[in-house]
Structure formats: C-alpha cells, structure tokens
Amino acid sequence: MRLEPITWERLTEAVADRALESKAEDGSAWLRIAVDGAPAAGTATVAGTLAEALRLRGRSVLVVGTGGFLKPASLRYEHGREDADTYYDGWFDTGALWREVFGPLDPGGSGRVLPDLWDPGADRATRSPHVELPPGGALVVHGPLLLGHWFPFDLTLHVRLSPGALRRRTAADEAWTLPAFERYEHEVAPAGSADVVVRADDPRHPAWNDPWGRDRRHRDDHA
C-alpha cells in the first residue's frame, strides 16, 4: 500500500468532507464512522478532532469509546489479568455495542444511544442516560480491535503503528496486549479493509493512503 505524507489537519478535513458526501449503505438516517487502532495510536484524539470538524460543518455528532463497553472484571480476568486471547475476544462487550449503540441507529431506529455502559475502574454500570442523535447525525466510535465484528460502519479509519512503534509506544504495564494486536493483523488485516489507513509511527508526521485522491489534488492546486 502506498502511503503519502499528510498533516493531521488536512487528513481530518478530508475525512470530514467525505463524511458529508456519504450516506449510510443500509438506508439508515445516521452515518456510522469507525476510528480503529491500538490505545497507543491515540484514536480518542483522532475521533475527537474528527467530531469537531463535523460539528463545524453543521453535523450533530456523538463520540463513543469502546472503553465504556468493557465486560465486568470477573469475565475479563477469568483466565488471568494478562491473557492476550481474552483481551482479543473477551474484553469488549460487542453484544452491548450492537444493542445500545448500533441498534438504535438502524433504519427506522430511535436514535437513542447509550454512550457508555460499564466503568472498568469501579467495575460497575455507569448508569449514563441515553443520548438522542438526531437524523442526519454521525456516530464516531473509537477503540482497538473494532473491525471484523460486522459492525455496520459506513466509513472506517485505521490508525496503524508498525510492530516496532507499537512496542515502543505501548505502556509497559500493557505490553501483554501486544500478541492480541499481532493476531488482529493476521486474522482481520485492518489495513486492507479500512477505507482510510493512517500510519502514525511518528505522530508528528502521519502518512495516509489518500483513498479519494484529495491530497494529490491539494498538491496540484498549490503547485
């Protein structure tokens, strides 16, 4: 895959513009966007800046992090606190995400989304109220291991780190999760399935796959 240098600002603008041009493939009244990547890739920041760009364009936006949809500790730690396989397929409550986040945004849905369900620090339900996303609004979901679950995303962005960068930028107490991301690469190949791929080994100098040719047009316009 050919990747070209870009700034975060231009990348965010390009993705936001594309989102404005896009419609849900299943006829839903809402657009659903994924920002996928390991915690070390900073997907929460990327999702937040994208959401702000969409709001400036007049879109209502709800940002949901999968960290608010973890399973209870008794299930996450069933095979120990540092089991990479459980992290891969047993930490995140995908059923709750389907029910509380994606289901309400199905065609004809209510638009009433639960922004989070579980507080992993307190290990109890958050009791957050539902948020109503008006028709025409956009849902931005960020977190690790997002692709490969058949979630109905209309636009997907994968923030990619090379294995070396992932090791360097992952906190020491989270290094045990690295085999899960290696498995994700082999089984899901997110760089091959995401619409937008951003290499962020050096967060100051990202590069992307420029799927719509916008960066090339930008350079031509300023040549």
Tab-separated table of C-alpha atoms in Angstrom:
chain	number	residue	atom	x	y	z
A	1	MET	CA	0.000	0.000	0.000
A	2	ARG	CA	1.345	3.398	-0.982
A	3	LEU	CA	1.191	5.945	1.830
A	4	GLU	CA	1.706	9.667	1.353
A	5	PRO	CA	2.659	12.304	3.945
A	6	ILE	CA	-0.161	14.467	5.245
A	7	THR	CA	-0.851	16.663	8.244
A	8	TRP	CA	-3.438	15.681	10.809
A	9	GLU	CA	-5.374	18.834	9.982
A	10	ARG	CA	-5.628	18.056	6.266
A	11	LEU	CA	-6.455	14.429	6.974
A	12	THR	CA	-9.259	15.391	9.357
A	13	GLU	CA	-10.657	17.879	6.851
A	14	ALA	CA	-10.596	15.288	4.066
A	15	VAL	CA	-12.365	12.637	6.146
A	16	ALA	CA	-14.949	15.128	7.401
A	17	ASP	CA	-15.651	16.304	3.850
A	18	ARG	CA	-16.031	12.716	2.709
A	19	ALA	CA	-18.427	12.019	5.568
A	20	LEU	CA	-20.612	14.915	4.447
A	21	GLU	CA	-20.774	13.389	0.973
A	22	SER	CA	-21.557	9.891	2.284
A	23	LYS	CA	-24.822	8.155	3.073
A	24	ALA	CA	-25.422	5.008	5.074
A	25	GLU	CA	-25.356	1.980	2.792
A	26	ASP	CA	-28.313	0.343	4.559
A	27	GLY	CA	-30.535	3.401	4.328
A	28	SER	CA	-30.052	4.467	7.930
A	29	ALA	CA	-30.652	8.120	8.765
A	30	TRP	CA	-27.304	8.192	10.599
A	31	LEU	CA	-23.707	7.846	9.430
A	32	ARG	CA	-21.519	5.493	11.465
A	33	ILE	CA	-17.757	6.059	11.474
A	34	ALA	CA	-15.014	3.905	12.998
A	35	VAL	CA	-11.648	5.167	14.249
A	36	ASP	CA	-9.784	1.920	14.858
A	37	GLY	CA	-6.371	1.415	16.408
A	38	ALA	CA	-4.423	0.285	19.451
A	39	PRO	CA	-4.580	2.530	22.544
A	40	ALA	CA	-1.041	3.678	21.770
A	41	ALA	CA	-2.258	5.046	18.426
A	42	GLY	CA	-4.335	7.765	20.095
A	43	THR	CA	-7.671	7.004	18.463
A	44	ALA	CA	-9.603	9.028	21.057
A	45	THR	CA	-7.790	12.180	19.959
A	46	VAL	CA	-8.353	11.425	16.275
A	47	ALA	CA	-12.049	10.758	16.903
A	48	GLY	CA	-12.410	13.966	18.881
A	49	THR	CA	-10.855	16.173	16.213
A	50	LEU	CA	-12.929	14.484	13.508
A	51	ALA	CA	-16.092	15.037	15.544
A	52	GLU	CA	-15.270	18.717	15.959
A	53	ALA	CA	-14.674	19.074	12.207
A	54	LEU	CA	-18.072	17.509	11.544
A	55	ARG	CA	-19.780	19.806	14.041
A	56	LEU	CA	-18.226	22.825	12.326
A	57	ARG	CA	-19.853	21.531	9.140
A	58	GLY	CA	-23.252	21.502	10.795
A	59	ARG	CA	-23.484	17.810	11.717
A	60	SER	CA	-24.662	16.536	15.069
A	61	VAL	CA	-22.057	14.070	16.329
A	62	LEU	CA	-21.859	11.532	19.133
A	63	VAL	CA	-18.452	10.076	20.041
A	64	VAL	CA	-18.434	6.671	21.730
A	65	GLY	CA	-15.319	4.923	23.036
A	66	THR	CA	-15.318	1.150	23.341
A	67	GLY	CA	-13.561	1.559	26.698
A	68	GLY	CA	-17.015	2.308	28.078
A	69	PHE	CA	-18.259	-1.079	26.921
A	70	LEU	CA	-15.876	-3.419	28.685
A	71	LYS	CA	-17.201	-6.567	30.297
A	72	PRO	CA	-17.126	-6.920	34.104
A	73	ALA	CA	-13.762	-7.766	35.656
A	74	SER	CA	-14.950	-11.258	36.569
A	75	LEU	CA	-15.222	-12.020	32.836
A	76	ARG	CA	-12.198	-10.033	31.643
A	77	TYR	CA	-9.893	-11.670	34.163
A	78	GLU	CA	-11.377	-15.161	34.058
A	79	HIS	CA	-8.095	-16.506	32.646
A	80	GLY	CA	-5.827	-14.064	34.473
A	81	ARG	CA	-5.233	-10.339	34.259
A	82	GLU	CA	-2.800	-10.575	31.353
A	83	ASP	CA	-4.330	-13.030	28.918
A	84	ALA	CA	-3.950	-11.679	25.374
A	85	ASP	CA	-6.506	-14.042	23.852
A	86	THR	CA	-9.178	-12.934	26.315
A	87	TYR	CA	-8.293	-9.304	25.576
A	88	TYR	CA	-8.748	-10.027	21.882
A	89	ASP	CA	-12.165	-11.647	22.024
A	90	GLY	CA	-13.454	-11.345	25.586
A	91	TRP	CA	-12.821	-7.872	26.980
A	92	PHE	CA	-15.225	-5.775	24.927
A	93	ASP	CA	-18.956	-6.266	25.173
A	94	THR	CA	-19.758	-6.421	21.470
A	95	GLY	CA	-23.298	-7.570	22.225
A	96	ALA	CA	-23.948	-4.402	24.225
A	97	LEU	CA	-22.436	-2.289	21.457
A	98	TRP	CA	-24.806	-3.866	18.959
A	99	ARG	CA	-27.790	-3.425	21.274
A	100	GLU	CA	-27.120	0.002	22.782
A	101	VAL	CA	-25.127	1.821	20.102
A	102	PHE	CA	-25.702	0.366	16.653
A	103	GLY	CA	-29.238	-0.986	17.030
A	104	PRO	CA	-30.829	2.421	17.738
A	105	LEU	CA	-29.197	3.732	14.541
A	106	ASP	CA	-30.549	1.011	12.289
A	107	PRO	CA	-33.001	2.141	9.596
A	108	GLY	CA	-36.140	3.211	11.445
A	109	GLY	CA	-34.300	3.226	14.782
A	110	SER	CA	-34.964	5.572	17.685
A	111	GLY	CA	-31.598	7.338	17.580
A	112	ARG	CA	-31.329	6.964	21.377
A	113	VAL	CA	-27.783	5.736	22.003
A	114	LEU	CA	-26.198	4.730	25.292
A	115	PRO	CA	-22.770	6.438	25.293
A	116	ASP	CA	-21.218	4.041	27.812
A	117	LEU	CA	-22.290	1.079	29.900
A	118	TRP	CA	-19.523	-0.029	32.255
A	119	ASP	CA	-16.982	1.804	34.402
A	120	PRO	CA	-13.954	-0.520	34.492
A	121	GLY	CA	-12.344	1.393	37.363
A	122	ALA	CA	-15.298	0.989	39.678
A	123	ASP	CA	-16.341	-2.268	37.953
A	124	ARG	CA	-19.982	-1.308	37.867
A	125	ALA	CA	-22.558	0.102	35.482
A	126	THR	CA	-22.130	3.779	34.649
A	127	ARG	CA	-25.882	4.499	34.664
A	128	SER	CA	-25.348	7.141	31.966
A	129	PRO	CA	-28.511	8.458	30.323
A	130	HIS	CA	-29.242	7.771	26.683
A	131	VAL	CA	-28.292	10.458	24.169
A	132	GLU	CA	-30.594	11.155	21.255
A	133	LEU	CA	-28.723	11.615	17.991
A	134	PRO	CA	-30.976	13.398	15.501
A	135	PRO	CA	-31.446	12.027	11.975
A	136	GLY	CA	-28.592	13.170	9.777
A	137	GLY	CA	-26.162	12.970	12.679
A	138	ALA	CA	-22.946	10.988	12.800
A	139	LEU	CA	-21.731	8.384	15.264
A	140	VAL	CA	-17.948	8.186	15.728
A	141	VAL	CA	-16.790	5.041	17.530
A	142	HIS	CA	-13.140	4.742	18.557
A	143	GLY	CA	-11.123	1.972	20.132
A	144	PRO	CA	-8.997	-1.110	19.450
A	145	LEU	CA	-9.966	-4.231	17.509
A	146	LEU	CA	-13.055	-2.567	16.033
A	147	LEU	CA	-13.032	-4.154	12.608
A	148	GLY	CA	-14.022	-7.742	11.933
A	149	HIS	CA	-17.191	-7.726	14.058
A	150	TRP	CA	-19.535	-6.856	11.186
A	151	PHE	CA	-20.448	-3.579	12.849
A	152	PRO	CA	-22.388	-1.509	10.287
A	153	PHE	CA	-19.798	1.202	9.738
A	154	ASP	CA	-20.212	3.420	6.694
A	155	LEU	CA	-16.691	4.880	6.897
A	156	THR	CA	-13.693	3.272	8.583
A	157	LEU	CA	-10.358	4.784	9.568
A	158	HIS	CA	-7.489	2.656	10.882
A	159	VAL	CA	-4.595	4.333	12.706
A	160	ARG	CA	-1.698	1.988	12.096
A	161	LEU	CA	1.518	1.502	14.051
A	162	SER	CA	4.323	-0.739	12.881
A	163	PRO	CA	5.148	-3.588	15.296
A	164	GLY	CA	8.226	-1.695	16.495
A	165	ALA	CA	6.352	1.552	17.055
A	166	LEU	CA	3.530	-0.294	18.794
A	167	ARG	CA	6.012	-1.884	21.202
A	168	ARG	CA	7.745	1.418	21.907
A	169	ARG	CA	4.563	3.412	22.456
A	170	THR	CA	2.612	0.831	24.473
A	171	ALA	CA	2.844	1.365	28.221
A	172	ALA	CA	4.952	-1.242	29.998
A	173	ASP	CA	2.001	-2.479	32.041
A	174	GLU	CA	0.021	-3.045	28.824
A	175	ALA	CA	2.731	-4.830	26.852
A	176	TRP	CA	0.963	-8.138	27.451
A	177	THR	CA	-1.729	-6.997	24.948
A	178	LEU	CA	0.739	-6.920	22.035
A	179	PRO	CA	0.052	-10.531	20.915
A	180	ALA	CA	-3.626	-9.584	20.549
A	181	PHE	CA	-2.740	-6.902	18.020
A	182	GLU	CA	-0.460	-9.310	16.165
A	183	ARG	CA	-3.393	-11.716	15.967
A	184	TYR	CA	-5.629	-8.866	14.765
A	185	GLU	CA	-3.188	-8.154	11.942
A	186	HIS	CA	-3.228	-11.795	10.836
A	187	GLU	CA	-6.937	-12.504	11.219
A	188	VAL	CA	-8.570	-9.175	10.296
A	189	ALA	CA	-5.859	-7.321	8.318
A	190	PRO	CA	-7.340	-3.905	9.200
A	191	ALA	CA	-5.074	-2.013	6.815
A	192	GLY	CA	-6.587	-3.975	3.962
A	193	SER	CA	-10.200	-3.470	4.962
A	194	ALA	CA	-10.350	0.101	6.286
A	195	ASP	CA	-11.333	2.929	3.963
A	196	VAL	CA	-8.651	5.237	5.365
A	197	VAL	CA	-5.313	3.979	6.654
A	198	VAL	CA	-3.060	6.334	8.607
A	199	ARG	CA	0.483	5.366	9.547
A	200	ALA	CA	1.340	7.137	12.782
A	201	ASP	CA	4.704	5.670	13.812
A	202	ASP	CA	5.863	9.263	14.267
A	203	PRO	CA	2.728	11.088	15.452
A	204	ARG	CA	4.188	14.372	14.216
A	205	HIS	CA	4.426	13.105	10.640
A	206	PRO	CA	1.476	10.887	9.692
A	207	ALA	CA	1.023	9.341	6.266
A	208	TRP	CA	-2.142	8.011	4.667
A	209	ASN	CA	-3.382	6.001	1.702
A	210	ASP	CA	-5.249	9.029	0.217
A	211	PRO	CA	-8.216	6.883	-0.878
A	212	TRP	CA	-10.037	9.693	-2.678
A	213	GLY	CA	-7.066	11.448	-4.279
A	214	ARG	CA	-7.694	14.601	-2.251
A	215	ASP	CA	-4.120	15.084	-1.098
A	216	ARG	CA	-2.872	14.791	-4.672
A	217	ARG	CA	-5.396	17.414	-5.762
A	218	HIS	CA	-4.297	19.617	-2.858
A	219	ARG	CA	-0.682	19.464	-4.049
A	220	ASP	CA	-1.670	20.115	-7.648
A	221	ASP	CA	-3.746	23.140	-6.639
A	222	HIS	CA	-0.810	24.607	-4.775
A	223	ALA	CA	1.902	23.717	-7.280
